[in-house]
Amino acid sequence: MTSTANAHIDFADTDNSHQSRRIDLLSAWLFGKVNTDCVLANISRYGAAVLIPIQENNPAETLELIIMSPENQQEIFIKICAQLRWIDIKYSKKYKKAGLEFQNADLLNHHTVDSIMEYFSRQKRTDIKCNLLNC
């Protein structure tokens, strides 16, 4: 008998305590609220660009960018509330490209975002997986 995992567990460091937050991605996927298998194209402290598989629906105007860990793609590295600014549906044969602006950028953990930016500068290829969860 096989089963499908239906939740990602995110451990966020808040006031030096770990809180478990459950994201039910299976039900979100079933109702068209999540874009999976996206790739982070670039990131700054104020926004990001994401490559979305062409067969996926366009994301909502407001969403959560869920960036997976570069070392372990099954682990959530950071979740960021964002707003869709633009989308290029003809970016390539495999992907459309979306530009996101972070909401409450001043409240972000800049150290975490900086570490992702450093990963981009060190690597010759960008293979950071991410998901878009529509709000």
mmCIF file of C-alpha atoms in Angstrom:
data_model
loop_
_atom_site.group_PDB
_atom_site.id
_atom_site.type_symbol
_atom_site.label_atom_id
_atom_site.label_comp_id
_atom_site.label_asym_id
_atom_site.label_seq_id
_atom_site.Cartn_x
_atom_site.Cartn_y
_atom_site.Cartn_z
ATOM 1 C CA MET A 1 0.000 0.000 0.000
ATOM 2 C CA THR A 2 1.363 3.400 -0.915
ATOM 3 C CA SER A 3 0.599 6.800 0.512
ATOM 4 C CA THR A 4 1.212 10.396 -0.377
ATOM 5 C CA ALA A 5 2.684 12.948 1.989
ATOM 6 C CA ASN A 6 0.251 15.794 2.386
ATOM 7 C CA ALA A 7 2.066 18.273 4.567
ATOM 8 C CA HIS A 8 5.365 20.068 4.893
ATOM 9 C CA ILE A 9 6.534 20.875 8.385
ATOM 10 C CA ASP A 10 8.254 24.235 8.698
ATOM 11 C CA PHE A 11 10.342 24.990 11.767
ATOM 12 C CA ALA A 12 10.619 28.749 12.158
ATOM 13 C CA ASP A 13 12.997 30.284 14.645
ATOM 14 C CA THR A 14 10.893 32.736 16.632
ATOM 15 C CA ASP A 15 12.294 34.172 19.861
ATOM 16 C CA ASN A 16 14.836 31.320 19.968
ATOM 17 C CA SER A 17 12.074 28.714 20.119
ATOM 18 C CA HIS A 18 11.093 26.396 17.294
ATOM 19 C CA GLN A 19 7.448 26.469 16.321
ATOM 20 C CA SER A 20 6.033 23.855 14.038
ATOM 21 C CA ARG A 21 3.784 25.243 11.326
ATOM 22 C CA ARG A 22 1.873 22.841 9.128
ATOM 23 C CA ILE A 23 1.206 23.649 5.505
ATOM 24 C CA ASP A 24 -1.286 21.360 3.849
ATOM 25 C CA LEU A 25 0.160 21.396 0.325
ATOM 26 C CA LEU A 26 -1.812 18.432 -0.997
ATOM 27 C CA SER A 27 -5.209 20.056 -0.477
ATOM 28 C CA ALA A 28 -3.812 23.371 -1.759
ATOM 29 C CA TRP A 29 -2.555 21.560 -4.864
ATOM 30 C CA LEU A 30 -5.909 19.848 -5.367
ATOM 31 C CA PHE A 31 -7.712 23.186 -5.343
ATOM 32 C CA GLY A 32 -5.146 24.948 -7.545
ATOM 33 C CA LYS A 33 -3.696 27.084 -4.766
ATOM 34 C CA VAL A 34 -0.065 26.015 -5.062
ATOM 35 C CA ASN A 35 2.541 26.055 -7.820
ATOM 36 C CA THR A 36 5.081 23.289 -7.248
ATOM 37 C CA ASP A 37 8.421 22.454 -8.834
ATOM 38 C CA CYS A 38 9.302 26.106 -9.307
ATOM 39 C CA VAL A 39 12.905 27.270 -9.424
ATOM 40 C CA LEU A 40 14.231 30.429 -7.818
ATOM 41 C CA ALA A 41 15.807 32.476 -10.643
ATOM 42 C CA ASN A 42 17.179 35.306 -8.490
ATOM 43 C CA ILE A 43 16.542 37.058 -5.191
ATOM 44 C CA SER A 44 17.226 40.349 -3.452
ATOM 45 C CA ARG A 45 16.166 41.777 -0.120
ATOM 46 C CA TYR A 46 13.048 43.232 -1.731
ATOM 47 C CA GLY A 47 11.926 40.676 -4.285
ATOM 48 C CA ALA A 48 12.618 37.621 -6.382
ATOM 49 C CA ALA A 49 12.091 36.060 -9.783
ATOM 50 C CA VAL A 50 10.716 32.542 -10.026
ATOM 51 C CA LEU A 51 10.558 30.088 -12.918
ATOM 52 C CA ILE A 52 7.189 28.309 -12.969
ATOM 53 C CA PRO A 53 6.603 25.162 -15.051
ATOM 54 C CA ILE A 54 4.562 26.121 -18.103
ATOM 55 C CA GLN A 55 1.776 23.629 -17.295
ATOM 56 C CA GLU A 56 1.139 25.220 -13.867
ATOM 57 C CA ASN A 57 -1.555 27.843 -13.361
ATOM 58 C CA ASN A 58 -0.500 31.458 -12.997
ATOM 59 C CA PRO A 59 -0.022 32.413 -9.340
ATOM 60 C CA ALA A 60 -2.401 34.693 -7.460
ATOM 61 C CA GLU A 61 -1.672 38.384 -6.888
ATOM 62 C CA THR A 62 -0.725 37.724 -3.247
ATOM 63 C CA LEU A 63 1.148 34.580 -2.291
ATOM 64 C CA GLU A 64 3.736 32.961 -0.081
ATOM 65 C CA LEU A 65 7.090 32.144 -1.637
ATOM 66 C CA ILE A 66 8.296 28.946 0.004
ATOM 67 C CA ILE A 67 12.014 28.508 -0.633
ATOM 68 C CA MET A 68 13.383 25.048 -0.041
ATOM 69 C CA SER A 69 16.825 24.499 1.479
ATOM 70 C CA PRO A 70 19.633 24.314 -1.118
ATOM 71 C CA GLU A 71 21.171 21.409 0.835
ATOM 72 C CA ASN A 72 17.921 19.468 1.412
ATOM 73 C CA GLN A 73 15.092 20.116 -1.029
ATOM 74 C CA GLN A 74 12.583 18.442 1.315
ATOM 75 C CA GLU A 75 13.146 21.095 4.010
ATOM 76 C CA ILE A 76 11.654 24.576 3.993
ATOM 77 C CA PHE A 77 14.351 27.242 4.335
ATOM 78 C CA ILE A 78 12.147 30.354 4.488
ATOM 79 C CA LYS A 79 8.603 31.495 3.725
ATOM 80 C CA ILE A 80 8.090 35.034 2.456
ATOM 81 C CA CYS A 81 4.814 36.862 1.789
ATOM 82 C CA ALA A 82 4.969 38.416 -1.660
ATOM 83 C CA GLN A 83 2.958 40.146 -4.340
ATOM 84 C CA LEU A 84 3.031 39.224 -8.018
ATOM 85 C CA ARG A 85 4.385 42.179 -10.038
ATOM 86 C CA TRP A 86 4.753 40.709 -13.523
ATOM 87 C CA ILE A 87 4.724 37.439 -15.402
ATOM 88 C CA ASP A 88 6.344 36.443 -18.697
ATOM 89 C CA ILE A 89 4.299 33.480 -19.932
ATOM 90 C CA LYS A 90 6.564 32.953 -22.960
ATOM 91 C CA TYR A 91 9.893 32.958 -21.101
ATOM 92 C CA SER A 92 10.927 29.519 -22.436
ATOM 93 C CA LYS A 93 9.418 26.256 -23.645
ATOM 94 C CA LYS A 94 9.543 24.789 -20.122
ATOM 95 C CA TYR A 95 8.993 27.797 -17.860
ATOM 96 C CA LYS A 96 7.182 31.061 -17.423
ATOM 97 C CA LYS A 97 8.948 33.668 -15.281
ATOM 98 C CA ALA A 98 7.277 35.688 -12.523
ATOM 99 C CA GLY A 99 8.579 38.715 -10.677
ATOM 100 C CA LEU A 100 7.647 39.023 -6.998
ATOM 101 C CA GLU A 101 7.873 41.929 -4.587
ATOM 102 C CA PHE A 102 8.230 40.994 -0.922
ATOM 103 C CA GLN A 103 5.616 42.357 1.450
ATOM 104 C CA ASN A 104 6.933 43.725 4.738
ATOM 105 C CA ALA A 105 10.497 43.542 3.415
ATOM 106 C CA ASP A 106 11.719 45.496 6.439
ATOM 107 C CA LEU A 107 10.556 42.679 8.738
ATOM 108 C CA LEU A 108 12.326 39.901 6.808
ATOM 109 C CA ASN A 109 15.221 37.987 8.264
ATOM 110 C CA HIS A 110 17.859 39.622 6.053
ATOM 111 C CA HIS A 111 20.534 37.184 7.194
ATOM 112 C CA THR A 112 18.527 34.302 5.676
ATOM 113 C CA VAL A 113 17.893 36.178 2.420
ATOM 114 C CA ASP A 114 21.564 37.201 2.275
ATOM 115 C CA SER A 115 22.613 33.559 2.634
ATOM 116 C CA ILE A 116 20.472 32.631 -0.383
ATOM 117 C CA MET A 117 21.969 35.537 -2.349
ATOM 118 C CA GLU A 118 25.454 34.284 -1.372
ATOM 119 C CA TYR A 119 24.532 30.796 -2.611
ATOM 120 C CA PHE A 120 23.626 32.307 -5.999
ATOM 121 C CA SER A 121 26.946 34.153 -6.211
ATOM 122 C CA ARG A 122 28.990 31.014 -5.357
ATOM 123 C CA GLN A 123 27.181 28.568 -7.634
ATOM 124 C CA LYS A 124 27.461 28.396 -11.394
ATOM 125 C CA ARG A 125 23.920 27.049 -11.623
ATOM 126 C CA THR A 126 20.818 27.935 -9.700
ATOM 127 C CA ASP A 127 18.878 24.934 -8.558
ATOM 128 C CA ILE A 128 17.007 26.203 -5.524
ATOM 129 C CA LYS A 129 13.524 24.715 -5.577
ATOM 130 C CA CYS A 130 10.563 26.738 -4.387
ATOM 131 C CA ASN A 131 6.765 26.637 -4.224
ATOM 132 C CA LEU A 132 4.177 29.380 -4.526
ATOM 133 C CA LEU A 133 1.222 29.149 -2.168
ATOM 134 C CA ASN A 134 -1.670 31.421 -3.146
ATOM 135 C CA CYS A 135 -3.168 33.440 -0.304
#
